[in-house]
PDB file of C-alpha atoms in Angstrom:
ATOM      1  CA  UNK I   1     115.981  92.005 137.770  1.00  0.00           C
ATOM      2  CA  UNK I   2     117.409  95.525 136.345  1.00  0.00           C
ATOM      3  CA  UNK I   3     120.565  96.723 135.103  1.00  0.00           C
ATOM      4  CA  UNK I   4     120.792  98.498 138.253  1.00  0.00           C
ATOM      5  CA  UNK I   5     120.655  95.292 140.384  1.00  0.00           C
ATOM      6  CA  UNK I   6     123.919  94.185 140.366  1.00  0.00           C
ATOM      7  CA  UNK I   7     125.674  97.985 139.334  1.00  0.00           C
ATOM      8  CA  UNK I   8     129.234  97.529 139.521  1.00  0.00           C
ATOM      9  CA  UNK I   9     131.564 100.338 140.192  1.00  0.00           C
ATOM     10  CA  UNK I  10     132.723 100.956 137.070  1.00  0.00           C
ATOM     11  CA  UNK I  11     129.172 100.811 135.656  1.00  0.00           C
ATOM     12  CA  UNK I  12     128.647 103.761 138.209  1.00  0.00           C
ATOM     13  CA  UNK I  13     131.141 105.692 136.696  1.00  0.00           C
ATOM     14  CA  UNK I  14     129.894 105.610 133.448  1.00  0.00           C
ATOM     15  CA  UNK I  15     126.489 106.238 134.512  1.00  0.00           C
ATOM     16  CA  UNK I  16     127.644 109.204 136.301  1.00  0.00           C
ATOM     17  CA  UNK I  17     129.718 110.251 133.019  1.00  0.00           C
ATOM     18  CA  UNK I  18     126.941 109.828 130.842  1.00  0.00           C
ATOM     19  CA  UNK I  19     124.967 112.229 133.117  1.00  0.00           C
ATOM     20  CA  UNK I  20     127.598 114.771 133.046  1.00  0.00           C
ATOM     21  CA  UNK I  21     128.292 114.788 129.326  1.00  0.00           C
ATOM     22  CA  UNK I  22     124.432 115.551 128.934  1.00  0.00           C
ATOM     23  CA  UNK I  23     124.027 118.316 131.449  1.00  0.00           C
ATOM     24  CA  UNK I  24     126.679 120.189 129.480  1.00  0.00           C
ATOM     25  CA  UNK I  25     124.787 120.073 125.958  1.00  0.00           C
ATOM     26  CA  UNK I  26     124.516 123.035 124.325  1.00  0.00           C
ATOM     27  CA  UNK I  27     120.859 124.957 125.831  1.00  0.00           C
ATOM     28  CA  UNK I  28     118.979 123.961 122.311  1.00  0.00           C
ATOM     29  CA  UNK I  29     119.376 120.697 123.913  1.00  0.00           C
ATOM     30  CA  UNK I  30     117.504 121.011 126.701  1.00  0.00           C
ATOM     31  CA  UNK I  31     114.996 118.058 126.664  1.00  0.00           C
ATOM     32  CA  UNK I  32     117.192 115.586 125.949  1.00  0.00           C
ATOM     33  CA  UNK I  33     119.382 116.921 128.540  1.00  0.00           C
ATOM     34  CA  UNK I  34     116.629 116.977 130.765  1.00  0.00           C
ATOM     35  CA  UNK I  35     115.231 113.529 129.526  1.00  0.00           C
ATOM     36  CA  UNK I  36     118.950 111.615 130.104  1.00  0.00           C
ATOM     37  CA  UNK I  37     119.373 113.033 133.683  1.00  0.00           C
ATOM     38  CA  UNK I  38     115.696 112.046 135.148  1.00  0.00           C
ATOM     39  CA  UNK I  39     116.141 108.592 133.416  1.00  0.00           C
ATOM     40  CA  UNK I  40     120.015 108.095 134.906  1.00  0.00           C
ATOM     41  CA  UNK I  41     118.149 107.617 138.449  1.00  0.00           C
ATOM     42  CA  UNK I  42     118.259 104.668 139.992  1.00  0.00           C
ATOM     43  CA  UNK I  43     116.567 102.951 142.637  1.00  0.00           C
ATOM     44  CA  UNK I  44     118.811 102.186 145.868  1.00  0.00           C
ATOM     45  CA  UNK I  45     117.098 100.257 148.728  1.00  0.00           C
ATOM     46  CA  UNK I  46     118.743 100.933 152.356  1.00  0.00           C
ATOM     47  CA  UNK I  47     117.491 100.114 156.108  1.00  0.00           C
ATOM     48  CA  UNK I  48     117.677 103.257 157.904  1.00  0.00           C
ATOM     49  CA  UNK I  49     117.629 103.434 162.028  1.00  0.00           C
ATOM     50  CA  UNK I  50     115.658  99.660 161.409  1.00  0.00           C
ATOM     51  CA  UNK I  51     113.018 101.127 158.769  1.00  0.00           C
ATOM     52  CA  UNK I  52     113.378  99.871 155.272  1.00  0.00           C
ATOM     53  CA  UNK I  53     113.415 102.587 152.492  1.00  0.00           C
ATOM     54  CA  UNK I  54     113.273 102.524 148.688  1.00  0.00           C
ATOM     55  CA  UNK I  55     114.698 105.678 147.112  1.00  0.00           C
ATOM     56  CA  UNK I  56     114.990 106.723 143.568  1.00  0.00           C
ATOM     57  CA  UNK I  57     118.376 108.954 142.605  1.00  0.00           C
ATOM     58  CA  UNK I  58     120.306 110.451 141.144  1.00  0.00           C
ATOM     59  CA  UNK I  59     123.777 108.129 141.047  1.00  0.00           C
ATOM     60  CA  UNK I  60     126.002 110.987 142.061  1.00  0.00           C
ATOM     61  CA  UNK I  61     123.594 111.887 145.602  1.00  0.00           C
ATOM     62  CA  UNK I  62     125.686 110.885 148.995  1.00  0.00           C
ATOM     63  CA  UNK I  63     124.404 109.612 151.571  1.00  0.00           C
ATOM     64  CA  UNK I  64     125.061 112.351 153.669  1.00  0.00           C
ATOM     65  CA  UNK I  65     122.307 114.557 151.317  1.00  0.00           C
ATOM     66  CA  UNK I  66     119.870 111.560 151.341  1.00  0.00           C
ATOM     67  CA  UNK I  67     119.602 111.558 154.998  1.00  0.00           C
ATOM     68  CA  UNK I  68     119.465 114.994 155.276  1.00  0.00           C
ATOM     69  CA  UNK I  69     117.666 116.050 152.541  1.00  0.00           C
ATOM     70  CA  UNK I  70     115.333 113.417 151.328  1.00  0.00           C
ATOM     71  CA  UNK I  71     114.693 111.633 154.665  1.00  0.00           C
ATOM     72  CA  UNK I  72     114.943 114.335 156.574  1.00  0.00           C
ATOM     73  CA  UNK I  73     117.312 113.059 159.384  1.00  0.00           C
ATOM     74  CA  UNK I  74     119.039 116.144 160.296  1.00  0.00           C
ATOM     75  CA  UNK I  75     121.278 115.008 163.134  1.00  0.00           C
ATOM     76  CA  UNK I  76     123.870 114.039 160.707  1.00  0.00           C
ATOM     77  CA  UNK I  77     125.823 117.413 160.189  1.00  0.00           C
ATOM     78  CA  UNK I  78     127.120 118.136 156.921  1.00  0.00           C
ATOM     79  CA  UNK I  79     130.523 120.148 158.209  1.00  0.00           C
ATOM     80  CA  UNK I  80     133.520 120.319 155.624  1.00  0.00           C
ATOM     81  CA  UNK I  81     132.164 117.704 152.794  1.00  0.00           C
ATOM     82  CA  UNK I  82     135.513 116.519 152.355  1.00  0.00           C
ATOM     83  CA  UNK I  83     135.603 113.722 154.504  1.00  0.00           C
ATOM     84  CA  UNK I  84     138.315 115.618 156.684  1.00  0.00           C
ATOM     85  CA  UNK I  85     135.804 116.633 159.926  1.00  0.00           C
ATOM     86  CA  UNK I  86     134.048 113.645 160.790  1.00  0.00           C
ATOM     87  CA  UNK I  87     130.807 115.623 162.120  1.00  0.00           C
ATOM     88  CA  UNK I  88     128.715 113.220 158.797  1.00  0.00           C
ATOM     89  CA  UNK I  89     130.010 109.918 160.567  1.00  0.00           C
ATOM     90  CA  UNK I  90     127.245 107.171 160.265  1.00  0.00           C
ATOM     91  CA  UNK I  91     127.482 103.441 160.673  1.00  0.00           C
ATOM     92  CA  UNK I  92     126.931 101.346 157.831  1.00  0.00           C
ATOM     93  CA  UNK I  93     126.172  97.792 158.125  1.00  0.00           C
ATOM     94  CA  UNK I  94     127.882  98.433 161.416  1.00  0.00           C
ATOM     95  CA  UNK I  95     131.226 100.543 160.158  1.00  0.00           C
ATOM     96  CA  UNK I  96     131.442 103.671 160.406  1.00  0.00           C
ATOM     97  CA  UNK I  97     131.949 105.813 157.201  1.00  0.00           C
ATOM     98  CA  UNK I  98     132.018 109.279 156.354  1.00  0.00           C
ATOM     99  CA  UNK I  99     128.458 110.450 154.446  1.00  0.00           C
ATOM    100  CA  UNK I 100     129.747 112.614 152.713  1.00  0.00           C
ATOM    101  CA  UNK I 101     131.883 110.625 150.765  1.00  0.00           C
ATOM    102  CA  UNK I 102     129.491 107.456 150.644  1.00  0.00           C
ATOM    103  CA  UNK I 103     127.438 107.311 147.355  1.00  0.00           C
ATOM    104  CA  UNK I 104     124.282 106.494 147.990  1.00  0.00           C
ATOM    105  CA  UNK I 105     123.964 104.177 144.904  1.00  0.00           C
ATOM    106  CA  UNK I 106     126.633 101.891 146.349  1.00  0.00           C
ATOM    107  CA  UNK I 107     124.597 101.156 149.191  1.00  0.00           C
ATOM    108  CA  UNK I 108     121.668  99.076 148.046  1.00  0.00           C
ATOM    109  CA  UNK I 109     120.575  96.900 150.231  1.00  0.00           C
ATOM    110  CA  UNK I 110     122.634  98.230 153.194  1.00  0.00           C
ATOM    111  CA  UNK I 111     121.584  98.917 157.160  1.00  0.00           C
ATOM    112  CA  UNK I 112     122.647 102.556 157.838  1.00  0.00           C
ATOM    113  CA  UNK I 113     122.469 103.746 161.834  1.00  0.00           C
ATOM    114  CA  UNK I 114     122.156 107.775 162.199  1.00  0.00           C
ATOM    115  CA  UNK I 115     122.569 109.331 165.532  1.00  0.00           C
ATOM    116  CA  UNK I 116     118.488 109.327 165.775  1.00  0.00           C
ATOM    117  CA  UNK I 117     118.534 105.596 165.148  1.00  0.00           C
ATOM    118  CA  UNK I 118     121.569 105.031 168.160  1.00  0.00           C
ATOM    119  CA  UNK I 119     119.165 105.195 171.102  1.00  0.00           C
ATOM    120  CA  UNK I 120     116.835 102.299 171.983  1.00  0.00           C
ATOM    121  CA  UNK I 121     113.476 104.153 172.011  1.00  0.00           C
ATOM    122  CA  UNK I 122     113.219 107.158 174.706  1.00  0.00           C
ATOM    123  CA  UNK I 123     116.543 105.165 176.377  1.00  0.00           C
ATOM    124  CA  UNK I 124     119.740 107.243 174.935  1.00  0.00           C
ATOM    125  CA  UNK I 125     122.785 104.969 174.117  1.00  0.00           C
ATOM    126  CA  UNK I 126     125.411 104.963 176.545  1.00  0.00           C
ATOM    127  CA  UNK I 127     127.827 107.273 174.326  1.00  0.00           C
ATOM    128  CA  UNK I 128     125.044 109.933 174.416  1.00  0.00           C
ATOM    129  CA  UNK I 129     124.496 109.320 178.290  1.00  0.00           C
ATOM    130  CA  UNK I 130     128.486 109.735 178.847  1.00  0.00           C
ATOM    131  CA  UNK I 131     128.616 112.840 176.535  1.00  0.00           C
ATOM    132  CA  UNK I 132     125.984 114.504 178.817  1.00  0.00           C
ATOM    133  CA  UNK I 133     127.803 113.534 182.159  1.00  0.00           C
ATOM    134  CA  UNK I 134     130.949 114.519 181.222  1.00  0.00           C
ATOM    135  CA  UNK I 135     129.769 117.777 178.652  1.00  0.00           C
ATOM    136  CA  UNK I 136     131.572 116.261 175.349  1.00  0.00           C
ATOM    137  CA  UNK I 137     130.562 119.310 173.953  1.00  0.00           C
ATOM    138  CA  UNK I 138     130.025 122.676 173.652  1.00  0.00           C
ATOM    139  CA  UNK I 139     128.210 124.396 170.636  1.00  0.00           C
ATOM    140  CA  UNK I 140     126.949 120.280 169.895  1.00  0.00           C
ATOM    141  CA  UNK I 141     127.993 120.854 165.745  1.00  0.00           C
ATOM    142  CA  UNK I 142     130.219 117.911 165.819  1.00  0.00           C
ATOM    143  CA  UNK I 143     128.279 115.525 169.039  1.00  0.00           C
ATOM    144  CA  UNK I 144     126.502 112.787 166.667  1.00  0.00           C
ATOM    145  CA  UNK I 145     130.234 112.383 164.509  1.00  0.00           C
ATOM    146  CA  UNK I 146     131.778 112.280 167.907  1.00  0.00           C
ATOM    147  CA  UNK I 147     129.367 109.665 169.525  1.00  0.00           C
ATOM    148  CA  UNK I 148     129.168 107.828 166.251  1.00  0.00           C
ATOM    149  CA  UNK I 149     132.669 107.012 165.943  1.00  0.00           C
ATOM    150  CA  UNK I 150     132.590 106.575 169.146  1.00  0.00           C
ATOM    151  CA  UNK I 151     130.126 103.989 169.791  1.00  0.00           C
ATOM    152  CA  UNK I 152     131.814 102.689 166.536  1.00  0.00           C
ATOM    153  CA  UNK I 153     134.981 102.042 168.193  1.00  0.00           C
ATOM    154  CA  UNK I 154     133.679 100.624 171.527  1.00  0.00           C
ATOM    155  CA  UNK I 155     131.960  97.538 169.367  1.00  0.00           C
ATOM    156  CA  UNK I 156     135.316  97.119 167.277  1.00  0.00           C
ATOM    157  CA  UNK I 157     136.749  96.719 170.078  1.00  0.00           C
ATOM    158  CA  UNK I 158     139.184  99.393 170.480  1.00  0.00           C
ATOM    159  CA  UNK I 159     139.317 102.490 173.006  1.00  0.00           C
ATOM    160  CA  UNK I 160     141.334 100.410 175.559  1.00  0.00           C
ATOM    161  CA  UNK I 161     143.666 102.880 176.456  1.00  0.00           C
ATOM    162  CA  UNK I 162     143.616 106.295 176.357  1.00  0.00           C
ATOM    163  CA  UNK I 163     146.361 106.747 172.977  1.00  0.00           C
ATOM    164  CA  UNK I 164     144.238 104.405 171.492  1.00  0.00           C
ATOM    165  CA  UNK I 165     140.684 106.667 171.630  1.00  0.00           C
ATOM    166  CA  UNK I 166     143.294 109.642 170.697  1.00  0.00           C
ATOM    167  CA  UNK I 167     144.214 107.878 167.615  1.00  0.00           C
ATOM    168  CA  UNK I 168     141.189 106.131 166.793  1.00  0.00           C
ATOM    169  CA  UNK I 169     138.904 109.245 166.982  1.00  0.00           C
ATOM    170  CA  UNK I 170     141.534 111.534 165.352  1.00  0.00           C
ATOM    171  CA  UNK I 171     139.573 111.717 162.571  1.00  0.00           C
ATOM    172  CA  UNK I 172     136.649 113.786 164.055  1.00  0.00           C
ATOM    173  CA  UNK I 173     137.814 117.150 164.620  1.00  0.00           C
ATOM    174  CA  UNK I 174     135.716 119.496 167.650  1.00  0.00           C
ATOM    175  CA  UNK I 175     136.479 122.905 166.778  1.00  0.00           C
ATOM    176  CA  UNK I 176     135.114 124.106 170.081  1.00  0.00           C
ATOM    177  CA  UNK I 177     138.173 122.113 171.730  1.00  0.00           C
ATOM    178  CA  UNK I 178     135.592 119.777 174.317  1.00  0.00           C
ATOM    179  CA  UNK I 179     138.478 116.619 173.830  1.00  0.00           C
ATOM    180  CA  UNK I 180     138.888 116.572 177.472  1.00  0.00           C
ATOM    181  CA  UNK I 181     135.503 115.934 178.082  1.00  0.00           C
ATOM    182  CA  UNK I 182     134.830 113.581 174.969  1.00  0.00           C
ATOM    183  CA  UNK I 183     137.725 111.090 175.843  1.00  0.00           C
ATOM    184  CA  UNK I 184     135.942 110.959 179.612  1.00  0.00           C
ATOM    185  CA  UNK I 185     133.005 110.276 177.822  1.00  0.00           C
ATOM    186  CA  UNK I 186     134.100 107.556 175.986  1.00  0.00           C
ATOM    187  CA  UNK I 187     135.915 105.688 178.856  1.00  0.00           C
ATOM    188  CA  UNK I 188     132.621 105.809 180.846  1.00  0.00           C
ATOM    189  CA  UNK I 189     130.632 104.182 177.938  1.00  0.00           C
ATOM    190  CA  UNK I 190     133.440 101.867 177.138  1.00  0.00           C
ATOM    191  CA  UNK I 191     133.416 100.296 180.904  1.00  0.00           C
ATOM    192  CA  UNK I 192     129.000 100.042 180.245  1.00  0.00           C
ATOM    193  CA  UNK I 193     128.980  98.621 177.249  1.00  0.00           C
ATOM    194  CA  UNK I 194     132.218  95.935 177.507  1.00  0.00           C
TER     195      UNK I 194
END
């Protein structure tokens, strides 16, 4: 067992201080700058689309980079990185979060679900089948937010009326204006999957 087994979240933030107050030593200083940051990784351990995966980072990496960057999952769109557009929505451990805000390090040992991981094989889920029949987008920057939270709310439970998929999917923003079409969507994949 390691220190980093059982990190808390206030243990986090010091980590991530620690690594901050050495990046900012004075340029004399470089290898133990350099020597604090590579050891302040730590290992996180997350299931991704049902494929376990052992990473080593650095405490202060989101998920939303991880997938992108280091797994190299690039349907996840990295749009405002404020949390404020919804286009990074994944599902973790079956709840949808924004990855742009997640921390990777306070996910180990979590099941994360991308939009490449939503389909069963060559079969598309029946959010992304709905999107297609009833065009739920148009330039496609903010689809796999859309049909994440989405398919997110269908197994909650919710979408049962239309006010309710307003409100519920409020937070993913479609600049290209395709709401119409995305709330159509979701009531066809709401009456397959219920």
């Amino acid at each position: 067992m390691t220190q980093y087994d059982t990190i808390t979240r206030r243990g986090l933030i010091g980590l991530v201080g620690t690594t901050a107050a050495a990046a900012t030593l004075p340029s004399g200083s470089g290898e133990a700058a350099a020597q604090t940051t590579t050891t302040g990784d730590i290992p996180v351990r997350v299931t991704v689309n049902g494929s376990a995966t052992s990473l080593t980072v650095d405490p202060r990496v989101t998920l939303l980079d991880a997938l992108r960057e280091r797994l190299q999952l690039p349907g996840t769109k990295k749009g405002c990185d404020r949390g404020q557009c919804g286009a990074c929505t994944v599902h973790v451990d079956g709840r949808r979060v924004v990855s742009c805000l997640t921390l990777l390090a306070t996910l180990d040992g979590a099941s994360v679900t991308t939009i490449e991981g939503l389909a069963d094989g060559d079969r598309r889920h029946p959010v992304q089948r709905a999107f297609v029949d009833h065009d739920g987008l148009q330039c496609g920057f903010c689809t796999p937010g859309q049909i994440m939270s989405a398919a997110a709310i269908i197994d909650e439970g919710g979408a049962r009326t239309d006010a309710e998929i307003r409100e519920q999917m409020s937070g993913n923003i479609c600049r290209c204006s395709a709401y119409p079409g995305i709330l159509a969507a979701i009531r066809q994949a709401r009456t397959e999957m219920r």
